[in-house]
CSV table of C-alpha atoms and ligand atoms in Angstrom, one decimal:
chain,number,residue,atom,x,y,z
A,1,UNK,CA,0.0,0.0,0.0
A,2,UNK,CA,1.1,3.5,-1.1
A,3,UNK,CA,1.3,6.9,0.4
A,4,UNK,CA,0.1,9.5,-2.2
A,5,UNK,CA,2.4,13.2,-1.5
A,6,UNK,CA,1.3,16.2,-3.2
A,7,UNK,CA,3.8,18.9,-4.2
A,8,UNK,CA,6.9,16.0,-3.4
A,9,UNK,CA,9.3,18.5,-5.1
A,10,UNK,CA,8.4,20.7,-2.1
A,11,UNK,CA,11.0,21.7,0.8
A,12,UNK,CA,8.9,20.1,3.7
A,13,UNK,CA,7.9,17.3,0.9
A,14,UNK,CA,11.1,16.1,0.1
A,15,UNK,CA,11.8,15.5,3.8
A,16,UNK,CA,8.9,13.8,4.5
A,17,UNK,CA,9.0,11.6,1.1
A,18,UNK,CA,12.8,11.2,2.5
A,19,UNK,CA,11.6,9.9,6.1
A,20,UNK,CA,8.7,7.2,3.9
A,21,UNK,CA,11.4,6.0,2.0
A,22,UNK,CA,13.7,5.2,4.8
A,23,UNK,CA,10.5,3.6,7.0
A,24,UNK,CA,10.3,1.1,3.7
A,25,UNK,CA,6.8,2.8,2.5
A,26,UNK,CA,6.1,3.1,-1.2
A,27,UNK,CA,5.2,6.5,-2.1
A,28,UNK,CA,3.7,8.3,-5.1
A,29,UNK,CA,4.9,11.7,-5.3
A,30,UNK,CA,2.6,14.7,-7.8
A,31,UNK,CA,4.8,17.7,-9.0
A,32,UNK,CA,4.1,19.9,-11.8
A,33,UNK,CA,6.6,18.9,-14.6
A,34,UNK,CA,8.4,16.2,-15.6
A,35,UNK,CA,11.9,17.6,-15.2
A,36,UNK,CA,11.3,18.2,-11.7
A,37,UNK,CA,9.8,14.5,-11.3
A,38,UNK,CA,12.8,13.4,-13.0
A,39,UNK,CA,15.0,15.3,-11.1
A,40,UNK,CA,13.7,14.0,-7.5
A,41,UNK,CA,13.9,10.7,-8.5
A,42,UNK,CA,17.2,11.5,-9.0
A,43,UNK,CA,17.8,12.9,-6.2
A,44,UNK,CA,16.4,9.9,-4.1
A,45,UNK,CA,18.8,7.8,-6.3
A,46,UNK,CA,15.8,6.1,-8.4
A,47,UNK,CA,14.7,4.4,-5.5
A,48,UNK,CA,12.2,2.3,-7.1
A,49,UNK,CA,9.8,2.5,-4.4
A,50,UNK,CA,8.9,6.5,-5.3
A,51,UNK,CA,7.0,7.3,-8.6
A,52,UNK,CA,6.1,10.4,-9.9
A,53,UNK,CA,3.3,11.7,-11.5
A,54,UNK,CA,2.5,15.1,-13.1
A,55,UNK,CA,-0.1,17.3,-11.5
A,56,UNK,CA,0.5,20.4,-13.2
A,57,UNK,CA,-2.4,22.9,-11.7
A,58,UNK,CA,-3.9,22.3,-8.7
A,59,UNK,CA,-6.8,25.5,-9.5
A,60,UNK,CA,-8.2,23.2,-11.2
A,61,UNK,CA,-10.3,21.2,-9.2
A,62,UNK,CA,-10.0,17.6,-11.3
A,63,UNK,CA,-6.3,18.5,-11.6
A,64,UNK,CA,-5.3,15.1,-9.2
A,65,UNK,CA,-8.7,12.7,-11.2
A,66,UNK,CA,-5.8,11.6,-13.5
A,67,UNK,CA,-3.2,10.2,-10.6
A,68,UNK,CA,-5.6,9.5,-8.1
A,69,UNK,CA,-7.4,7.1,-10.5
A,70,UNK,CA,-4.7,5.4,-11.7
A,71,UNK,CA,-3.5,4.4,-8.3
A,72,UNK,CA,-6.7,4.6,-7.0
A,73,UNK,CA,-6.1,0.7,-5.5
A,74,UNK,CA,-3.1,1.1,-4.1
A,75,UNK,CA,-2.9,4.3,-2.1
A,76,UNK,CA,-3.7,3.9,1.3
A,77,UNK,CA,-2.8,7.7,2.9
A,78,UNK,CA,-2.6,10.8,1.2
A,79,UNK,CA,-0.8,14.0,2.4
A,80,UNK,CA,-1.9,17.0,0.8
A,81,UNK,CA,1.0,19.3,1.0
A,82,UNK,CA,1.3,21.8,-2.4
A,83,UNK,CA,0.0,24.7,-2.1
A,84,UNK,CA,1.7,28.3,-3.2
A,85,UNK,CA,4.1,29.8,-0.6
A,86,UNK,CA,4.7,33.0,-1.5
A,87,UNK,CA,3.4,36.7,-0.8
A,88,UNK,CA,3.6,38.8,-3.8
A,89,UNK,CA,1.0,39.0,-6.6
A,90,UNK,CA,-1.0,41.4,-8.9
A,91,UNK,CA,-4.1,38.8,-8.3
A,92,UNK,CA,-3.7,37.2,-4.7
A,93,UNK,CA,-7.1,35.5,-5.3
A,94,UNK,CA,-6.0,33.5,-8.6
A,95,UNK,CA,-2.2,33.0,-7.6
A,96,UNK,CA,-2.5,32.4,-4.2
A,97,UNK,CA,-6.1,31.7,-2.7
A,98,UNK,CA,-7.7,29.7,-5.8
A,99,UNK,CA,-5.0,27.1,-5.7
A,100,UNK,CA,-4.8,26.4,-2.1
A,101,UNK,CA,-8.3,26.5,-1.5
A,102,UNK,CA,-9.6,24.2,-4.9
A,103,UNK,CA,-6.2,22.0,-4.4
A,104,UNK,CA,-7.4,20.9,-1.0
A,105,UNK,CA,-11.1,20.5,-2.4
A,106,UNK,CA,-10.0,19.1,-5.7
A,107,UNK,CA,-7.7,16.5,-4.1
A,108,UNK,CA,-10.7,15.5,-1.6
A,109,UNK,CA,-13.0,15.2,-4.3
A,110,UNK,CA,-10.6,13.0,-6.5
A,111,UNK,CA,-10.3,10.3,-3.2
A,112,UNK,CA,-14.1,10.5,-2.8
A,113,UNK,CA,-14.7,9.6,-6.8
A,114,UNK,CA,-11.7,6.8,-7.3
A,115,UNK,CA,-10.4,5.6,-3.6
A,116,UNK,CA,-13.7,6.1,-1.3
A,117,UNK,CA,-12.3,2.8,-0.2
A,118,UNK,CA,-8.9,2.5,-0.2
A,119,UNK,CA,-7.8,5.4,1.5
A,120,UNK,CA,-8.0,5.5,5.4
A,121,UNK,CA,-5.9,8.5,6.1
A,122,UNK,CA,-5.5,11.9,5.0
A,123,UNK,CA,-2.8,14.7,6.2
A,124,UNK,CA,-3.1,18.0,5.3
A,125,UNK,CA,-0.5,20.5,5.2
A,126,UNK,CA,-1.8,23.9,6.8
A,127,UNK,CA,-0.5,26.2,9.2
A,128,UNK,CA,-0.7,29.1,12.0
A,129,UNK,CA,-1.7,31.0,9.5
A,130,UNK,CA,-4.9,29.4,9.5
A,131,UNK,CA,-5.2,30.4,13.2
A,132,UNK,CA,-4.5,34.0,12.7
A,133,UNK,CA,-4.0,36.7,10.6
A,134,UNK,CA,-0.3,38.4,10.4
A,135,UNK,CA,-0.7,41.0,12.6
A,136,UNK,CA,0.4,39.8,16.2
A,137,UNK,CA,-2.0,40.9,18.8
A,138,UNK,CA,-0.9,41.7,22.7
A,139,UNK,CA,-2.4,39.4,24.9
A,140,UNK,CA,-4.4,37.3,22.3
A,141,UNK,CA,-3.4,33.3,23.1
A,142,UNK,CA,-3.9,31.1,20.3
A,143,UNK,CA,-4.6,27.3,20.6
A,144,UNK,CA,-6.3,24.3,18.6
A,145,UNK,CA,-9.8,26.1,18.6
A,146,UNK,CA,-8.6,29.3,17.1
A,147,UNK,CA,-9.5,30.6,13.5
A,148,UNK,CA,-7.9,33.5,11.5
A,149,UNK,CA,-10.6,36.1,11.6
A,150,UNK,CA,-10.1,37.4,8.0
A,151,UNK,CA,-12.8,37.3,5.0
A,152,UNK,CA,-12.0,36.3,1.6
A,153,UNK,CA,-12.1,40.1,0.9
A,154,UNK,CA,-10.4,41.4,4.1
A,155,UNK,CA,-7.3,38.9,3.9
A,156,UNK,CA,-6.4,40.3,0.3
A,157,UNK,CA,-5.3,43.9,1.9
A,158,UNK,CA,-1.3,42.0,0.9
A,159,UNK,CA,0.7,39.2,0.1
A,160,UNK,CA,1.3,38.0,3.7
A,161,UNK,CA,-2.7,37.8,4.8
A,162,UNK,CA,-3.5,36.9,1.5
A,163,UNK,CA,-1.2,33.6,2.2
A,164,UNK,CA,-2.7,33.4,5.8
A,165,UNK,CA,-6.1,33.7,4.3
A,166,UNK,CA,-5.4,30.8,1.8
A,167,UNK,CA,-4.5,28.7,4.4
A,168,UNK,CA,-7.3,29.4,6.7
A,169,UNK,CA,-9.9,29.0,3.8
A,170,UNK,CA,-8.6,25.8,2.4
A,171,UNK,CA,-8.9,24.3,5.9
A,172,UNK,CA,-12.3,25.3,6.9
A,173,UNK,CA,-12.6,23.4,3.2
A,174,UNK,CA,-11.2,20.2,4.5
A,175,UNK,CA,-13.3,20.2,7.8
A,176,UNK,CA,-16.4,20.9,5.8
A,177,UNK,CA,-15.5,18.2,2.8
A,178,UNK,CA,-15.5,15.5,6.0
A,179,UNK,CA,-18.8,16.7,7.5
A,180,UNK,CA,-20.4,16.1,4.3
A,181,UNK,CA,-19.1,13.2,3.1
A,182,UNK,CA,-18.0,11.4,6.0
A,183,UNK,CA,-20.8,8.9,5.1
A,184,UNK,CA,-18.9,8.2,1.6
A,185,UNK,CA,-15.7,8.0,2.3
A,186,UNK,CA,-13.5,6.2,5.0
A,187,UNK,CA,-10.5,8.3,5.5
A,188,UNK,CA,-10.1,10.3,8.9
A,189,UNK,CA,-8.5,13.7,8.5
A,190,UNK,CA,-5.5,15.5,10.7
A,191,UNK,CA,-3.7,18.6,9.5
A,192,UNK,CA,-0.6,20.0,10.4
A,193,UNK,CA,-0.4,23.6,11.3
A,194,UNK,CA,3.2,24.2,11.9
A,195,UNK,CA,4.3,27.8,12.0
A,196,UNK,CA,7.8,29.5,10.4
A,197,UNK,CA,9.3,26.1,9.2
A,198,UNK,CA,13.2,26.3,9.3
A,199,UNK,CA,15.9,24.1,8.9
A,200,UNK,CA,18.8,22.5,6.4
A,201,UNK,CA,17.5,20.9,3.1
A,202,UNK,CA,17.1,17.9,2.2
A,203,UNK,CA,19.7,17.0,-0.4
A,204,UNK,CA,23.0,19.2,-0.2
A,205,UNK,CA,22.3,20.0,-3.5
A,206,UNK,CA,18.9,21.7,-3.3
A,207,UNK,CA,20.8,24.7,-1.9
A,208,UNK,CA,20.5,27.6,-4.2
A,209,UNK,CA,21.3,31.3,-4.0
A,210,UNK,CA,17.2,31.9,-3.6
A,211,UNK,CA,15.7,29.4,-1.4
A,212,UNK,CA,11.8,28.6,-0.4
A,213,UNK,CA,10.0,31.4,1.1
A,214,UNK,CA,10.8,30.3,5.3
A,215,UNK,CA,14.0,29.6,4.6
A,216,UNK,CA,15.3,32.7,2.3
A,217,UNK,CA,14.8,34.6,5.5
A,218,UNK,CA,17.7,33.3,7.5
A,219,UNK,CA,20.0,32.7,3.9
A,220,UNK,CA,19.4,36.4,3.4
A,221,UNK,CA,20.8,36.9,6.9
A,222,UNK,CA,23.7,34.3,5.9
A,223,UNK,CA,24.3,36.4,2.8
A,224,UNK,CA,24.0,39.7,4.9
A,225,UNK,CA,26.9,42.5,5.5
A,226,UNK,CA,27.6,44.5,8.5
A,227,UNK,CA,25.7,47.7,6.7
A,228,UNK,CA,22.8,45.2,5.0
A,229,UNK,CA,19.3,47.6,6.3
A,230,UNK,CA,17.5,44.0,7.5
A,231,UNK,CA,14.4,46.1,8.1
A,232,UNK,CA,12.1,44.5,5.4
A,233,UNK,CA,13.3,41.4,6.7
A,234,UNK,CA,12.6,42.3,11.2
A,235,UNK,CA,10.8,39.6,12.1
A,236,UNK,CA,8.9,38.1,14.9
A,237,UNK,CA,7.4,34.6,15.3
A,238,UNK,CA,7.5,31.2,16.4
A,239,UNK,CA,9.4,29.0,14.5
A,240,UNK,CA,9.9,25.1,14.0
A,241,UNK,CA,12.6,22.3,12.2
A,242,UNK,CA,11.4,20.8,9.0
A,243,UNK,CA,12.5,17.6,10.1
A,244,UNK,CA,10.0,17.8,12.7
A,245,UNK,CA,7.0,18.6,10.5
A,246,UNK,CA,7.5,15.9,8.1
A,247,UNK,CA,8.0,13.7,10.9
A,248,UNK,CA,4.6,14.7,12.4
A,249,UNK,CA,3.2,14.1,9.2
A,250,UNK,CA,4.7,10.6,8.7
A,251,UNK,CA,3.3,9.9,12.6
A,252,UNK,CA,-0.1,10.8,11.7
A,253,UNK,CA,-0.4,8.0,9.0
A,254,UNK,CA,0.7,5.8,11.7
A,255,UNK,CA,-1.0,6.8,14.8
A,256,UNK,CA,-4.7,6.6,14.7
A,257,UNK,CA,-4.5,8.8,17.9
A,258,UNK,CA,-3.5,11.8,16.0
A,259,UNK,CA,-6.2,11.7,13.4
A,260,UNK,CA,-9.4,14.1,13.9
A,261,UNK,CA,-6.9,16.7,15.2
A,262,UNK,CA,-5.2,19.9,14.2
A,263,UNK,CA,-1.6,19.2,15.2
A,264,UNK,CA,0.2,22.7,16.1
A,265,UNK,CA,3.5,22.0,15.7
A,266,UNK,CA,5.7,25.2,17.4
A,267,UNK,CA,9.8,24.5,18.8
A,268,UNK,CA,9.6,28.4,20.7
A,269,UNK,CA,9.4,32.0,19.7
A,270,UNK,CA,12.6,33.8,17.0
A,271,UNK,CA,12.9,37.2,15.8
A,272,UNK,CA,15.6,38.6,13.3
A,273,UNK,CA,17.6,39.6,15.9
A,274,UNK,CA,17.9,35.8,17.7
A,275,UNK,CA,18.9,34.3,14.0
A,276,UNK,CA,22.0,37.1,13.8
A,277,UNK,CA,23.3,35.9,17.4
A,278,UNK,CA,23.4,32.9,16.8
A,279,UNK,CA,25.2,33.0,13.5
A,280,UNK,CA,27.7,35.3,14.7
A,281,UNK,CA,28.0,33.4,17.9
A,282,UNK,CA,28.7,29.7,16.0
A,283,UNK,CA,29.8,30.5,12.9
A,284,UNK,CA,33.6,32.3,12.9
A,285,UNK,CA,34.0,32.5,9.7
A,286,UNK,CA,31.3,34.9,9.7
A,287,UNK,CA,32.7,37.2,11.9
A,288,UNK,CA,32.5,40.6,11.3
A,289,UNK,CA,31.0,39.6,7.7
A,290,UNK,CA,27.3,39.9,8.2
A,291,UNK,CA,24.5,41.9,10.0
A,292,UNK,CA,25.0,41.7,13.7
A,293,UNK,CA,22.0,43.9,15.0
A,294,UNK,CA,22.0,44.8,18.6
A,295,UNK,CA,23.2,40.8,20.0
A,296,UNK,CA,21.5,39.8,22.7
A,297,UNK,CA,18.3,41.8,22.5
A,298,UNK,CA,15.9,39.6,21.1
A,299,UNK,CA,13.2,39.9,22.5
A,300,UNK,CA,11.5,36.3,21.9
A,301,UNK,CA,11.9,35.6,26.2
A,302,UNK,CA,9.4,38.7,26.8
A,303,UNK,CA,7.3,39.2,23.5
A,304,UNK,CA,4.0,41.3,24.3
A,305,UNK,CA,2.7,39.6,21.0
A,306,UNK,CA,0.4,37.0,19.9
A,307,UNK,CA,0.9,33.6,22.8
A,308,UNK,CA,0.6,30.6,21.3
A,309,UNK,CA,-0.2,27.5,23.3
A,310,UNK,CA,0.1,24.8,21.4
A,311,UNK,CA,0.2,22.1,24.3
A,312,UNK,CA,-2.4,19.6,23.3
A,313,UNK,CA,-1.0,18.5,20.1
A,314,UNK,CA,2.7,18.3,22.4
A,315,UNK,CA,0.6,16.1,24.5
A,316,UNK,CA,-0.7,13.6,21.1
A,317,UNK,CA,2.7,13.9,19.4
A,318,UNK,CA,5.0,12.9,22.3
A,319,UNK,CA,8.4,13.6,20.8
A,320,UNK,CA,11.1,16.0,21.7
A,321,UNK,CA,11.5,19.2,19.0
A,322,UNK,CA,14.7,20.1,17.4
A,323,UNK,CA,16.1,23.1,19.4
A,324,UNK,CA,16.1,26.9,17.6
A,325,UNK,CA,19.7,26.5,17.9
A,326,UNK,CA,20.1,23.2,16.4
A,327,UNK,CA,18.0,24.2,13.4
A,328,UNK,CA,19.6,27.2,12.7
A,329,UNK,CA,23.3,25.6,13.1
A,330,UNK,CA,22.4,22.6,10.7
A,331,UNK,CA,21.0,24.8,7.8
A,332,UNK,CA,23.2,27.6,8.3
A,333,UNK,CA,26.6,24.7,8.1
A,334,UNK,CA,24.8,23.2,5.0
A,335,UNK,CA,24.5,26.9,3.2
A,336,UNK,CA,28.4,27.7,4.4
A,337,UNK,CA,29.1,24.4,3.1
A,338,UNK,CA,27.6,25.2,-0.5
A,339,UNK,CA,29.3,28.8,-0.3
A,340,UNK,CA,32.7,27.1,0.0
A,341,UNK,CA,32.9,28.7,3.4
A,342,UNK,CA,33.4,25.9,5.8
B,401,NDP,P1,7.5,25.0,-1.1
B,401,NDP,O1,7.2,26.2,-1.9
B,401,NDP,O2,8.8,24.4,-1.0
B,401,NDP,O3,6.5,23.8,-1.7
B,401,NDP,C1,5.2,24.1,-2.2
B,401,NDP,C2,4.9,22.9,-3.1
B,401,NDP,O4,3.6,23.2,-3.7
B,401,NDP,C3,5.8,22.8,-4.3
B,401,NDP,O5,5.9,21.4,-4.6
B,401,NDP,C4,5.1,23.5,-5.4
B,401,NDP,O6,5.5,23.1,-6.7
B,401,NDP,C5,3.7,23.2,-5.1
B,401,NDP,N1,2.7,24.1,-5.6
B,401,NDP,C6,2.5,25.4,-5.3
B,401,NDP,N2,1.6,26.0,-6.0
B,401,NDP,C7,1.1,25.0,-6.9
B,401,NDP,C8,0.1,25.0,-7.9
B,401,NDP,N3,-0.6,26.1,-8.2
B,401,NDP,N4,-0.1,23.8,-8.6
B,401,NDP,C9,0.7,22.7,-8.3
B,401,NDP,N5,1.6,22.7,-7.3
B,401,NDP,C10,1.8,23.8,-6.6
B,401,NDP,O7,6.9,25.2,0.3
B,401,NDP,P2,7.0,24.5,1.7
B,401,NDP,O8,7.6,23.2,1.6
B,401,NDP,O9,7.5,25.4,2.7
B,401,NDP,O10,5.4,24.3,2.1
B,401,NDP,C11,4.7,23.1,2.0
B,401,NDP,C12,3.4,23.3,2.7
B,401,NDP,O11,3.6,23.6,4.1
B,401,NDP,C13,2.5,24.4,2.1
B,401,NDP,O12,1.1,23.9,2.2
B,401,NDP,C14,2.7,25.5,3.1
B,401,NDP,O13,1.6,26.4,3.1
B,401,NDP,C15,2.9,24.8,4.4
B,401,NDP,N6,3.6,25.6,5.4
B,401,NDP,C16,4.9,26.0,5.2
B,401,NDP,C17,5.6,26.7,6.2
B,401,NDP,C18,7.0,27.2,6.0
B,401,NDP,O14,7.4,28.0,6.8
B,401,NDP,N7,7.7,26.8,5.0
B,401,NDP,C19,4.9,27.1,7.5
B,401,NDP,C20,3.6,26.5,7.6
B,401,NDP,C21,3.0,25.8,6.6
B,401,NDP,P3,6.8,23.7,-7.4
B,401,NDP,O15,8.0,23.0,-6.7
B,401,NDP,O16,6.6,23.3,-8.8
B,401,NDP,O17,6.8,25.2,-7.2
């Protein structure tokens, strides 16, 4: 039996298609050309136990009929994990809403008309975002119940509640598909709302100069100088490894416990200024090379901002976090190590 990945070619995706390879599964990964399907298999060394199929547009809502169908028999989970992660658009409905919202129905759709039968789990890919819009709020504690406020209108005001917005939307989508099919078909549902996702890549050689959206923050910081202005890029949130979140999703095909739940998945608070003292404090050869801020004023111990208490899905997923530090050491080594740095 088969787990079916959406957007594999993805930076959480390839860890998580990584960690079902290694546990033996046999997984059938969608990404939107046949390059990039060619080129993951490469990069998983044409492990025969990963195919690829093209799913070029997930707007459209039969975009996954085709794949679905033809594995229809053999796919027993499916995580549902493209969806655009970016922030600038002339059309934030089309580019960025649309897809996330019609992916997630599309895909639902596509298991209810071919694999009502087969599959018994699906994960879900979503986020903090759907729990909140951008704007951190004193005093405001956030938790498995919460909801981003935004409407479909409201949350297009710019890129990053537009992307917020598409997440909330295309979950209330999910929780609604289940209530009204739940008589038709027989998976359970979990999603994972993780927030800033951080961490090295998978292969060595997916570092680029311009990395995915979360991580470009901290390689912009790598890339930095002592008189960089970082103020488009001040920052506050929480923050979480990548090897964590695909693991969480790999747990939740596993562990009946964790399905029926939203699984918040947050390590601890980061700002800006917590990423440059660390990099300047474990990395000498940056050293008077990048941004250094004002060190040891970060103020993620005392933020007034936006509390997030995400203790009942620590309670269902039972496993210890990579540390901040941790994260940012092993993907700031792996970007120094394709810099020819260290
Ligand atoms: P990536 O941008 O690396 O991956 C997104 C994937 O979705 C890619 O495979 C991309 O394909 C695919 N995709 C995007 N738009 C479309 C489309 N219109 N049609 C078909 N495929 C599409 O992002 P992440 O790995 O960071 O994100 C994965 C998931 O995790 C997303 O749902 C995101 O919202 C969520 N998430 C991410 C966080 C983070 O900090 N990174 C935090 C919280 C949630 P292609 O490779 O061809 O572009």
């Amino acid at each position: 039996m088969s787990v079916f990945i959406s957007g594999a070619t993805g930076y959480i995706a390839r860890h998580t298609v990584g960690q079902l390879l290694d546990q033996n599964y046999k997984v059938i990964g969608t990404c939107r050309s046949q390059t990039k399907c060619d080129q993951l298999q490469q990069r998983f060394g044409n492990n025969p136990n990963l195919t690829m199929e093209i799913v070029e547009d997930i707007s459209k809502l039969d975009a996954f009929d085709g794949a679905i169908q033809k594995h229809a028999h053999e796919i027993k989970h499916v995580l549902h994990m493209a969806s655009p992660v970016f922030f600038t658009s002339d059309d934030f409905a089309k580019d960025i809403l649309v897809p996330a919202v019609n992916g997630t129905e599309g895909i639902l759709t596509s298991i209810k008309k071919y694999a009502a039968e087969s599959v018994e789990s699906v994960v879900v890919t979503f986020s903090y975002a759907a729990l909140t819009s951008p704007e951190n709020e004193k005093g405001v504690v956030l938790n498995e119940d919460s909801w981003n406020p935004d409407s479909w209108e409201h949350c297009q005001r710019n890129g990053m509640a537009a992307y917020c917005g598409s997440k909330k939307f295309a979950e209330e989508a999910a929780w609604k598909f289940l209530a009204e099919n739940k008589d038709v078909v027989k998976f359970k549902l979990a999603t994972v709302n993780p927030v800033y996702v951080f961490g090295p890549q998978k292969f060595d050689a997916d570092v680029s100069q311009k990395l995915n959206s979360s991580c470009e923050i901290v390689n912009q910081i790598i890339h930095s100088t002592p008189n960089t202005d970082l103020t488009p890029l001040t920052l506050s949130g929480y923050c979480v490894d990548v090897r964590d979140v695909a693991k969480t999703h790999v747990l939740a095909i596993q562990n009946e416990e964790l399905l029926g739940h939203r699984l918040i998945m947050s390590e601890g608070r980061f700002d800006t200024q917590a990423i440059m003292d660390i990099l300047n404090e474990s990395f000498p050869v940056l050293k008077g090379k990048i941004a250094v801020g004002n060190p040891g004023t970060s103020s993620t111990k005392n933020h007034p901002g936006t509390k997030l208490d995400d203790s009942r899905s620590r309670k269902l997923l039972k496993f210890k976090y990579h540390s901040f530090e941790e994260t940012m050491v092993d993907m700031a080594s792996q970007i120094l190590k394709h810099d020819e740095l260290i």
